Every structure is written in structure tokens, then in C-alpha cells.
mmCIF file of C-alpha atoms and ligand atoms in Angstrom:
data_model
loop_
_atom_site.group_PDB
_atom_site.id
_atom_site.type_symbol
_atom_site.label_atom_id
_atom_site.label_comp_id
_atom_site.label_asym_id
_atom_site.label_seq_id
_atom_site.Cartn_x
_atom_site.Cartn_y
_atom_site.Cartn_z
ATOM 1 C CA MET L 119 0.033 -0.028 0.006
ATOM 2 C CA SER L 120 1.280 3.419 -0.852
ATOM 3 C CA VAL L 121 0.870 6.226 1.714
ATOM 4 C CA SER L 122 0.745 9.926 1.052
ATOM 5 C CA LEU L 123 2.730 11.640 3.622
ATOM 6 C CA MET L 124 2.294 15.143 2.113
ATOM 7 C CA VAL L 125 1.220 17.886 4.433
ATOM 8 C CA LYS L 126 0.531 21.609 3.833
ATOM 9 C CA ILE L 127 1.583 24.705 5.787
ATOM 10 C CA GLY L 128 0.021 27.777 4.154
ATOM 11 C CA ASN L 129 0.641 27.348 0.332
ATOM 12 C CA LEU L 130 3.690 25.348 1.001
ATOM 13 C CA THR L 131 3.505 21.567 0.524
ATOM 14 C CA LEU L 132 5.896 19.446 2.587
ATOM 15 C CA LYS L 133 6.680 15.888 1.257
ATOM 16 C CA ASN L 134 6.237 14.498 4.711
ATOM 17 C CA PRO L 135 5.480 15.757 8.237
ATOM 18 C CA VAL L 136 8.841 15.363 9.718
ATOM 19 C CA THR L 137 11.194 18.279 10.354
ATOM 20 C CA VAL L 138 13.923 19.039 12.971
ATOM 21 C CA ALA L 139 13.756 21.635 15.810
ATOM 22 C CA SER L 140 15.758 24.930 15.205
ATOM 23 C CA GLY L 141 19.017 24.999 17.096
ATOM 24 C CA THR L 142 19.448 21.392 17.188
ATOM 25 C CA PHE L 143 20.377 20.652 13.660
ATOM 26 C CA GLY L 144 22.523 23.527 12.659
ATOM 27 C CA TYR L 145 22.293 24.333 9.040
ATOM 28 C CA GLY L 146 22.244 20.621 8.050
ATOM 29 C CA GLU L 147 25.792 20.069 7.026
ATOM 30 C CA GLU L 148 26.979 17.800 9.781
ATOM 31 C CA PHE L 149 23.904 15.605 9.555
ATOM 32 C CA SER L 150 24.068 15.139 5.890
ATOM 33 C CA GLU L 151 26.958 12.847 6.694
ATOM 34 C CA TYR L 152 24.481 10.466 8.364
ATOM 35 C CA PHE L 153 21.658 10.575 5.810
ATOM 36 C CA ASP L 154 20.070 12.310 2.858
ATOM 37 C CA ILE L 155 18.681 15.280 4.757
ATOM 38 C CA SER L 156 16.518 16.205 1.846
ATOM 39 C CA GLN L 157 14.385 13.274 2.542
ATOM 40 C CA LEU L 158 12.847 15.183 5.407
ATOM 41 C CA GLY L 159 9.718 17.223 4.965
ATOM 42 C CA ALA L 160 11.783 20.356 5.877
ATOM 43 C CA ILE L 161 15.084 21.473 7.532
ATOM 44 C CA THR L 162 14.419 24.043 10.222
ATOM 45 C CA VAL L 163 17.707 26.090 10.576
ATOM 46 C CA LYS L 164 19.095 27.542 13.858
ATOM 47 C CA SER L 165 17.649 31.005 14.642
ATOM 48 C CA LEU L 166 19.116 33.715 12.537
ATOM 49 C CA THR L 167 19.787 37.266 13.729
ATOM 50 C CA LEU L 168 20.781 40.397 11.786
ATOM 51 C CA LYS L 169 24.367 40.242 13.078
ATOM 52 C CA PRO L 170 26.454 37.017 13.973
ATOM 53 C CA ARG L 171 26.136 36.160 17.738
ATOM 54 C CA LEU L 172 28.523 34.347 19.932
ATOM 55 C CA GLY L 173 25.915 33.390 22.310
ATOM 56 C CA ASN L 174 26.291 33.150 26.110
ATOM 57 C CA PRO L 175 29.500 32.237 27.937
ATOM 58 C CA PRO L 176 30.036 28.606 28.937
ATOM 59 C CA PRO L 177 29.001 26.398 30.689
ATOM 60 C CA ARG L 178 25.849 26.519 28.650
ATOM 61 C CA ILE L 179 24.750 22.950 28.442
ATOM 62 C CA VAL L 180 23.830 20.678 31.438
ATOM 63 C CA GLU L 181 22.455 17.173 31.376
ATOM 64 C CA THR L 182 19.248 16.621 33.411
ATOM 65 C CA PRO L 183 17.368 13.469 34.022
ATOM 66 C CA ALA L 184 15.823 12.619 30.735
ATOM 67 C CA GLY L 185 16.742 15.814 29.090
ATOM 68 C CA MET L 186 19.073 18.711 28.942
ATOM 69 C CA LEU L 187 19.142 22.407 29.952
ATOM 70 C CA ASN L 188 20.732 24.720 27.316
ATOM 71 C CA ALA L 189 21.564 28.470 27.530
ATOM 72 C CA ILE L 190 23.309 28.841 24.245
ATOM 73 C CA GLY L 191 21.877 32.181 23.778
ATOM 74 C CA LEU L 192 21.252 32.108 20.043
ATOM 75 C CA GLN L 193 24.914 31.690 18.767
ATOM 76 C CA ASN L 194 24.527 31.845 14.941
ATOM 77 C CA VAL L 195 26.413 33.028 11.805
ATOM 78 C CA GLY L 196 23.950 35.901 11.178
ATOM 79 C CA ILE L 197 21.684 36.327 8.238
ATOM 80 C CA GLU L 198 24.317 37.448 5.652
ATOM 81 C CA LYS L 199 26.614 34.545 6.201
ATOM 82 C CA TYR L 200 23.683 32.212 6.193
ATOM 83 C CA LEU L 201 22.589 33.513 2.836
ATOM 84 C CA LYS L 202 26.102 33.304 1.375
ATOM 85 C CA GLU L 203 27.501 30.242 2.848
ATOM 86 C CA LYS L 204 24.781 27.881 4.359
ATOM 87 C CA LEU L 205 21.825 28.456 2.078
ATOM 88 C CA PRO L 206 23.561 27.181 -1.169
ATOM 89 C CA PHE L 207 24.337 23.742 0.528
ATOM 90 C CA LEU L 208 20.730 23.339 1.582
ATOM 91 C CA ARG L 209 19.424 24.418 -1.840
ATOM 92 C CA ASP L 210 21.820 22.189 -3.663
ATOM 93 C CA LYS L 211 20.598 19.307 -1.582
ATOM 94 C CA GLY L 212 17.010 20.111 -2.563
ATOM 95 C CA CYS L 213 15.970 20.714 0.970
ATOM 96 C CA THR L 214 12.742 22.473 1.840
ATOM 97 C CA ILE L 215 13.856 25.112 4.147
ATOM 98 C CA ILE L 216 12.193 26.650 7.262
ATOM 99 C CA ALA L 217 14.230 29.554 8.325
ATOM 100 C CA ASN L 218 13.974 30.413 12.061
ATOM 101 C CA ILE L 219 14.409 34.110 12.844
ATOM 102 C CA TYR L 220 15.035 36.128 16.021
ATOM 103 C CA GLY L 221 15.166 39.976 16.404
ATOM 104 C CA THR L 222 15.775 42.187 19.346
ATOM 105 C CA ASN L 223 12.745 44.300 18.280
ATOM 106 C CA LEU L 224 9.964 44.323 15.748
ATOM 107 C CA GLU L 225 11.946 46.044 13.019
ATOM 108 C CA GLU L 226 14.625 43.450 13.124
ATOM 109 C CA TYR L 227 12.128 40.599 12.707
ATOM 110 C CA GLN L 228 10.613 42.525 9.725
ATOM 111 C CA LEU L 229 14.063 43.112 8.050
ATOM 112 C CA LEU L 230 15.043 39.433 8.412
ATOM 113 C CA ALA L 231 11.841 38.256 6.823
ATOM 114 C CA GLU L 232 12.270 40.763 3.902
ATOM 115 C CA MET L 233 15.930 39.607 3.329
ATOM 116 C CA LEU L 234 14.998 35.947 3.396
ATOM 117 C CA GLU L 235 12.118 36.459 0.929
ATOM 118 C CA LYS L 236 14.257 38.704 -1.428
ATOM 119 C CA GLU L 237 17.203 36.249 -1.494
ATOM 120 C CA ASN L 238 14.949 33.043 -1.688
ATOM 121 C CA GLY L 239 16.502 32.169 1.665
ATOM 122 C CA ALA L 240 13.503 30.171 2.919
ATOM 123 C CA ASP L 241 10.392 28.243 1.828
ATOM 124 C CA ALA L 242 8.720 29.266 5.152
ATOM 125 C CA ILE L 243 9.716 31.436 8.025
ATOM 126 C CA GLU L 244 9.556 30.399 11.807
ATOM 127 C CA VAL L 245 9.404 33.484 14.010
ATOM 128 C CA ASN L 246 11.163 32.692 17.349
ATOM 129 C CA LEU L 247 9.274 34.769 19.920
ATOM 130 C CA SER L 248 10.090 32.286 22.691
ATOM 131 C CA CYS L 249 13.839 31.964 23.314
ATOM 132 C CA PRO L 250 14.427 31.969 27.107
ATOM 133 C CA ASN L 251 18.150 32.486 26.958
ATOM 134 C CA VAL L 252 18.659 36.002 25.665
ATOM 135 C CA HIS L 253 17.635 38.154 28.615
ATOM 136 C CA ASP L 254 19.431 38.788 31.872
ATOM 137 C CA PRO L 255 17.446 36.312 34.246
ATOM 138 C CA ARG L 256 17.739 38.603 37.059
ATOM 139 C CA PHE L 257 15.534 41.103 35.315
ATOM 140 C CA ARG L 258 13.293 38.709 33.802
ATOM 141 C CA ASN L 259 10.116 40.162 35.388
ATOM 142 C CA LYS L 260 10.913 43.429 33.658
ATOM 143 C CA CYS L 261 11.548 41.624 30.395
ATOM 144 C CA PRO L 262 9.071 38.918 29.672
ATOM 145 C CA LEU L 263 9.236 36.946 26.306
ATOM 146 C CA ILE L 264 7.103 38.289 23.411
ATOM 147 C CA ALA L 265 5.319 34.872 23.362
ATOM 148 C CA GLN L 266 4.231 35.292 26.906
ATOM 149 C CA SER L 267 1.839 38.063 25.928
ATOM 150 C CA PRO L 268 -0.971 37.291 23.376
ATOM 151 C CA GLU L 269 -1.138 40.992 22.579
ATOM 152 C CA TRP L 270 2.522 41.126 21.628
ATOM 153 C CA VAL L 271 2.245 37.878 19.793
ATOM 154 C CA GLY L 272 -0.511 39.566 17.704
ATOM 155 C CA ARG L 273 1.572 42.790 17.109
ATOM 156 C CA TYR L 274 4.822 40.860 16.048
ATOM 157 C CA THR L 275 2.872 38.437 13.797
ATOM 158 C CA ALA L 276 0.936 41.113 12.101
ATOM 159 C CA SER L 277 4.091 43.207 11.519
ATOM 160 C CA VAL L 278 6.236 40.291 10.012
ATOM 161 C CA ARG L 279 3.168 39.291 7.982
ATOM 162 C CA GLU L 280 3.021 42.823 6.406
ATOM 163 C CA LYS L 281 6.549 42.184 5.071
ATOM 164 C CA THR L 282 6.427 38.672 3.621
ATOM 165 C CA SER L 283 4.225 36.347 1.689
ATOM 166 C CA LEU L 284 6.135 33.322 2.639
ATOM 167 C CA PRO L 285 4.448 30.963 5.013
ATOM 168 C CA LEU L 286 4.630 32.357 8.455
ATOM 169 C CA ILE L 287 5.082 30.104 11.495
ATOM 170 C CA ILE L 288 5.025 31.557 14.947
ATOM 171 C CA LYS L 289 6.978 29.713 17.664
ATOM 172 C CA LEU L 290 5.242 29.729 21.028
ATOM 173 C CA SER L 291 6.722 29.457 24.533
ATOM 174 C CA PRO L 292 5.536 26.826 27.036
ATOM 175 C CA ASN L 293 6.416 29.234 29.916
ATOM 176 C CA VAL L 294 2.811 30.440 30.111
ATOM 177 C CA THR L 295 -0.221 29.439 32.076
ATOM 178 C CA ASP L 296 -2.463 29.450 28.919
ATOM 179 C CA ILE L 297 -0.864 28.378 25.646
ATOM 180 C CA ILE L 298 -4.187 28.734 23.787
ATOM 181 C CA GLU L 299 -4.458 32.520 23.949
ATOM 182 C CA PRO L 300 -0.970 33.386 22.129
ATOM 183 C CA ALA L 301 -1.851 30.681 19.514
ATOM 184 C CA ILE L 302 -5.138 32.174 18.764
ATOM 185 C CA SER L 303 -3.596 35.663 18.561
ATOM 186 C CA ALA L 304 -1.069 34.378 16.066
ATOM 187 C CA GLU L 305 -3.701 32.903 13.993
ATOM 188 C CA LYS L 306 -5.933 36.069 14.115
ATOM 189 C CA SER L 307 -2.819 38.122 13.087
ATOM 190 C CA GLY L 308 -2.020 36.212 10.054
ATOM 191 C CA ALA L 309 0.165 33.286 10.960
ATOM 192 C CA ASP L 310 -0.044 30.300 8.626
ATOM 193 C CA ALA L 311 1.080 27.930 11.498
ATOM 194 C CA VAL L 312 2.262 27.742 15.068
ATOM 195 C CA SER L 313 5.132 25.767 16.392
ATOM 196 C CA LEU L 314 5.318 24.478 19.972
ATOM 197 C CA VAL L 315 6.950 24.098 22.310
ATOM 198 C CA ASN L 316 10.121 26.088 22.785
ATOM 199 C CA THR L 317 12.100 24.994 25.855
ATOM 200 C CA PHE L 318 10.973 25.338 29.638
ATOM 201 C CA LEU L 319 12.806 27.659 31.887
ATOM 202 C CA GLY L 320 14.860 25.676 34.376
ATOM 203 C CA MET L 321 17.952 25.664 36.363
ATOM 204 C CA SER L 322 20.437 23.304 38.167
ATOM 205 C CA ILE L 323 22.850 23.935 41.066
ATOM 206 C CA ASP L 324 26.171 22.438 41.887
ATOM 207 C CA ILE L 325 25.674 21.913 45.574
ATOM 208 C CA ARG L 326 29.431 21.779 46.312
ATOM 209 C CA THR L 327 30.077 25.217 45.085
ATOM 210 C CA ARG L 328 26.438 26.450 45.516
ATOM 211 C CA ARG L 329 26.663 27.946 42.070
ATOM 212 C CA PRO L 330 24.285 27.520 39.171
ATOM 213 C CA LYS L 331 25.726 24.986 36.712
ATOM 214 C CA LEU L 332 24.848 27.293 33.872
ATOM 215 C CA LYS L 333 26.797 30.458 33.568
ATOM 216 C CA ASN L 334 23.523 32.083 32.528
ATOM 217 C CA ILE L 335 22.001 30.916 35.827
ATOM 218 C CA VAL L 336 18.849 29.555 34.062
ATOM 219 C CA GLY L 337 18.295 27.802 30.644
ATOM 220 C CA GLY L 338 15.874 25.940 28.527
ATOM 221 C CA LEU L 339 14.904 22.388 29.361
ATOM 222 C CA SER L 340 14.254 20.014 26.607
ATOM 223 C CA GLY L 341 14.098 16.383 25.867
ATOM 224 C CA PRO L 342 11.911 13.460 26.793
ATOM 225 C CA CYS L 343 11.288 15.003 30.271
ATOM 226 C CA ILE L 344 9.192 17.713 28.621
ATOM 227 C CA ARG L 345 7.214 15.497 26.251
ATOM 228 C CA PRO L 346 3.881 14.826 28.158
ATOM 229 C CA ILE L 347 3.638 18.668 28.739
ATOM 230 C CA ALA L 348 4.431 19.527 25.138
ATOM 231 C CA LEU L 349 1.966 16.925 24.042
ATOM 232 C CA ARG L 350 -0.741 18.281 26.176
ATOM 233 C CA MET L 351 -0.025 21.789 24.856
ATOM 234 C CA VAL L 352 -0.078 20.707 21.209
ATOM 235 C CA TRP L 353 -3.398 19.021 21.858
ATOM 236 C CA GLU L 354 -4.960 22.047 23.496
ATOM 237 C CA VAL L 355 -3.723 24.411 20.797
ATOM 238 C CA SER L 356 -4.681 22.179 17.803
ATOM 239 C CA LYS L 357 -8.354 22.029 19.013
ATOM 240 C CA ALA L 358 -8.438 25.849 19.332
ATOM 241 C CA VAL L 359 -7.006 26.974 16.037
ATOM 242 C CA ASN L 360 -7.654 26.190 12.414
ATOM 243 C CA ILE L 361 -3.990 26.497 11.349
ATOM 244 C CA PRO L 362 -1.582 23.649 11.376
ATOM 245 C CA VAL L 363 0.452 23.147 14.451
ATOM 246 C CA ILE L 364 3.991 21.944 14.355
ATOM 247 C CA GLY L 365 4.667 19.895 17.430
ATOM 248 C CA MET L 366 7.942 19.347 19.247
ATOM 249 C CA GLY L 367 9.165 18.493 22.632
ATOM 250 C CA GLY L 368 11.137 15.253 23.455
ATOM 251 C CA ILE L 369 10.442 13.436 20.414
ATOM 252 C CA CYS L 370 12.865 10.567 20.270
ATOM 253 C CA ASN L 371 11.250 7.826 18.172
ATOM 254 C CA PRO L 372 8.274 7.195 15.786
ATOM 255 C CA GLU L 373 6.008 6.281 18.638
ATOM 256 C CA ASP L 374 6.547 9.634 20.269
ATOM 257 C CA ALA L 375 5.998 11.508 16.926
ATOM 258 C CA ILE L 376 2.773 9.619 16.230
ATOM 259 C CA GLU L 377 1.451 10.587 19.613
ATOM 260 C CA PHE L 378 1.920 14.229 18.517
ATOM 261 C CA LEU L 379 0.127 13.526 15.159
ATOM 262 C CA ILE L 380 -2.834 12.007 17.025
ATOM 263 C CA ALA L 381 -2.921 15.006 19.335
ATOM 264 C CA GLY L 382 -3.381 17.273 16.331
ATOM 265 C CA ALA L 383 0.165 18.224 15.182
ATOM 266 C CA LYS L 384 0.340 18.235 11.375
ATOM 267 C CA VAL L 385 4.171 18.389 11.361
ATOM 268 C CA VAL L 386 6.445 17.021 14.082
ATOM 269 C CA ALA L 387 10.087 18.127 14.899
ATOM 270 C CA VAL L 388 12.860 16.194 16.266
ATOM 271 C CA GLY L 389 14.962 18.283 18.503
ATOM 272 C CA SER L 390 17.561 17.511 21.224
ATOM 273 C CA TYR L 391 17.315 13.803 20.672
ATOM 274 C CA VAL L 392 19.493 14.215 17.522
ATOM 275 C CA PHE L 393 22.499 14.771 19.776
ATOM 276 C CA ARG L 394 22.040 11.161 21.020
ATOM 277 C CA ASP L 395 20.977 9.697 17.713
ATOM 278 C CA PRO L 396 21.560 11.680 14.662
ATOM 279 C CA TYR L 397 19.516 9.167 12.594
ATOM 280 C CA ALA L 398 16.442 9.857 14.742
ATOM 281 C CA PRO L 399 14.606 12.193 12.239
ATOM 282 C CA ILE L 400 14.885 9.608 9.528
ATOM 283 C CA ARG L 401 13.837 6.739 11.819
ATOM 284 C CA VAL L 402 10.828 8.886 12.883
ATOM 285 C CA LEU L 403 9.847 9.361 9.222
ATOM 286 C CA LYS L 404 10.095 5.712 8.285
ATOM 287 C CA GLY L 405 8.203 4.665 11.385
ATOM 288 C CA ILE L 406 5.234 7.188 10.579
ATOM 289 C CA GLU L 407 4.962 5.610 7.193
ATOM 290 C CA GLN L 408 5.005 2.048 8.653
ATOM 291 C CA TYR L 409 2.253 3.175 11.162
ATOM 292 C CA CYS L 410 0.094 4.521 8.393
ATOM 293 C CA ILE L 411 0.512 1.189 6.479
ATOM 294 C CA GLU L 412 -0.229 -1.030 9.397
ATOM 295 C CA HIS L 413 -3.307 1.076 10.453
ATOM 296 C CA GLY L 414 -4.650 1.254 6.913
ATOM 297 C CA ALA L 415 -4.245 4.982 6.556
ATOM 298 C CA LYS L 416 -3.660 6.025 2.939
ATOM 299 C CA ASP L 417 -2.867 9.527 3.851
ATOM 300 C CA VAL L 418 -0.936 10.758 6.963
ATOM 301 C CA ASN L 419 -3.521 13.616 7.429
ATOM 302 C CA GLU L 420 -5.993 10.798 8.503
ATOM 303 C CA ILE L 421 -3.898 10.378 11.574
ATOM 304 C CA VAL L 422 -3.566 13.988 12.509
ATOM 305 C CA GLY L 423 -5.963 14.895 15.228
ATOM 306 C CA SER L 424 -7.473 11.327 15.344
ATOM 307 C CA LEU L 425 -7.481 11.190 19.132
ATOM 308 C CA VAL L 426 -10.283 9.027 20.492
ATOM 309 C CA ILE L 427 -11.981 10.441 23.597
ATOM 310 C CA GLN L 428 -14.699 8.151 25.056
HETATM 311 C C1 LIG Z 186 20.844 23.134 22.050
HETATM 312 C C2 LIG Z 186 19.573 23.833 21.747
HETATM 313 C C3 LIG Z 186 19.458 25.081 21.032
HETATM 314 C C4 LIG Z 186 18.231 25.570 20.595
HETATM 315 N N1 LIG Z 186 18.148 26.691 19.772
HETATM 316 C C5 LIG Z 186 17.053 27.159 19.474
HETATM 317 C C6 LIG Z 186 16.965 28.224 18.486
HETATM 318 O O1 LIG Z 186 17.987 28.727 18.048
HETATM 319 N N2 LIG Z 186 15.701 28.684 17.955
HETATM 320 C C7 LIG Z 186 14.622 28.026 18.523
HETATM 321 O O2 LIG Z 186 13.491 28.660 18.042
HETATM 322 N N3 LIG Z 186 14.531 27.030 19.337
HETATM 323 C C8 LIG Z 186 15.661 26.595 19.767
HETATM 324 N N4 LIG Z 186 15.684 25.408 20.551
HETATM 325 C C9 LIG Z 186 14.508 24.858 20.945
HETATM 326 C C10 LIG Z 186 14.112 23.633 20.121
HETATM 327 O O3 LIG Z 186 13.982 24.161 18.776
HETATM 328 C C11 LIG Z 186 12.863 22.850 20.685
HETATM 329 O O4 LIG Z 186 11.891 23.778 20.553
HETATM 330 C C12 LIG Z 186 12.978 22.477 22.013
HETATM 331 O O5 LIG Z 186 14.438 21.913 22.217
HETATM 332 C C13 LIG Z 186 11.891 21.248 22.379
HETATM 333 O O6 LIG Z 186 12.157 20.228 21.586
HETATM 334 P P1 LIG Z 186 13.100 18.913 21.952
HETATM 335 O O7 LIG Z 186 12.660 18.577 23.345
HETATM 336 O O8 LIG Z 186 12.903 17.917 21.075
HETATM 337 O O9 LIG Z 186 14.550 19.272 22.031
HETATM 338 C C14 LIG Z 186 17.049 24.884 20.935
HETATM 339 C C15 LIG Z 186 17.129 23.724 21.760
HETATM 340 C C16 LIG Z 186 18.223 23.167 22.039
HETATM 341 C C17 LIG Z 186 18.355 21.986 22.888
#
């Protein structure tokens, strides 16, 4: 039996519903030594900023039970180097590209979106409104994330929407009481999809020195430990909006990914787990196809949102 794995985000058709989470797959080069990365539905690249960033000082990674804390702080090559040196590789490979962008203000987001569209630098744009690692944690109460305010999510979404006709994905933060409101706000303001979740704010302390293990004090928690919470949020959001949901958070294997599809995600992203198993995205893809065959689904969209509640 042949299965159609195609899914749509706005006017973009992905050949299958599997991508990778921004920041865990670089710009694809290293991973293409393991498998043909163009087989994935899309490659989501590390957050891009206007200028290159070195990120936060080390230590900026800590292992946790069933996951990791990171405080990388958006280290990246910057948009110009991406366009010149990273994009050609991805285009040569024939990858569908989701470019993730981060700006320190609204105008920067707009400019990044314009540059990407003008230079054919992406097939879709993911707007990172939810990085927990770029503010001084001691002043967090004065400087919340954009994604923590439904109103700001609306304003930023609408402003980027004005500047690009590329499919627009808004990346939401799980560090909220209610994940539905920002998702609805993104949809109302012109988003073609929402992606969730980014990492959960956490910290870890070395009890011998009584110092935080991360130089940044706090960091973003990811990996299998967050999966049930991410799954719950994806389920809540996909019932509340009519645009596609890109689900992520602790996906390690096909079974995890299928849970997200059943909960309502149209696309799934493999994140931190690629550090343990670089083949994970391709195993997830094959496993989804196999699941469709075994369950008589001719089209993966039949699985999406198929949760049974008695
Ligand atoms: C090392 C690391 C770097 C990340 N960098 C970014 C980033 O640059 N932009 C972004 O939107 N999300 C970033 N994330 C968040 C992931 O894209 C993803 O939302 C999160 O890790 C949850 O998925 P996971 O549990 O499968 O890793 C990063 C995560 C990790 C672990």
C-alpha cells in the first residue's frame, strides 16, 4: 500500500510531516554525513539574527534526568553569512527550508523576513518569539518573552506578515499559564502555522560550590522529560486554532511522533534527541509511514488529530 505523507503549511507543501527543531540541527551540514537530509519534510535552521552572535559564555549545557538544559543564547552566523554560505548547501541538496528568525525588536524581525524572501533564503519562516536564553535572568520580570503576551504575539505576527508572503510560523513558549491565547492571537494576526513548544525555563545548582551549573543561571529544558507537557499543549492548541500546528518536545522515536500527530500536530520536529541519535529524524519518518500502512491510513492527514476520547 502506498501512503501519501504530504502535508501543507499555508501554500507550502511538505513531502512529509517530519522536520527538525531549530537550534538542534545547525544548518544541516554535519547531519548530511549520516543521511540524505532532503528526505525530511523540511530542515528548520538555527535561529538567524541580523548580526552574527557568539551566544552566552560557558558552561551553557547541562544534562538533566531525561533531558538537557541549554543556555546557548542564539549563537549563529547571522543572516548574511547564512545566505552566502549555508543556504547554497541546503538548496543544492534540494531541501525544503524553514528559516527561524530572532530579532531584538519588531523592525529586526521585519528586516530578516524581507531579506529571506528577497534572497530566496527560505520556503517558510519560523518566528522565534520564545527564546528563554537572551535576557538577563535577574531582570526577567521586567523583560518577559514576546510569546508570553498574546497581545505582543499579535503585534509581532501582524508586523512580520506585512513584510512577507512566505508561509509564516509563529513559535510559542510553554512558559505560560495558557498556551491557547497566544496561539489564537498568532492565527488572528495572519500566521499560517504555530510551532510549539520551545524550551521550559529551568535551572540546576552544583551543591558543592552552590553555584548555578549554567553561567547564565537559568536555561531551557528540553528532551523526553518535557514530552507529556508539550503533547498536552499541542493537543490544546490544535483544538483551538484552524491553522496547522508543528509539534515538538522530547520526540525520540516514531511512537513519540505519532502521539503528537494523533494529538493534532500536522508536522513534528525532532530536537535534542539528535544529539544522542543523529538518525532519529529519518527513523521517525520511516516509522510514521509504517504506522500508516499498518493502520490502513492512505494519507498521513488521516492520523492528524485522530485522538479518540470516550
Ligand atoms: C541546544 C538547543 C538550541 C536551541 N536553539 C533554538 C533556536 O535557536 N531557536 C529556536 O526557536 N529554538 C531553539 N531550541 C529549542 C528547540 O527548537 C525545541 O523547541 C526544544 O528543544 C524542544 O524540543 P526537544 O525537546 O525535542 O529538544 C533549541 C534547543 C536546544 C536543545
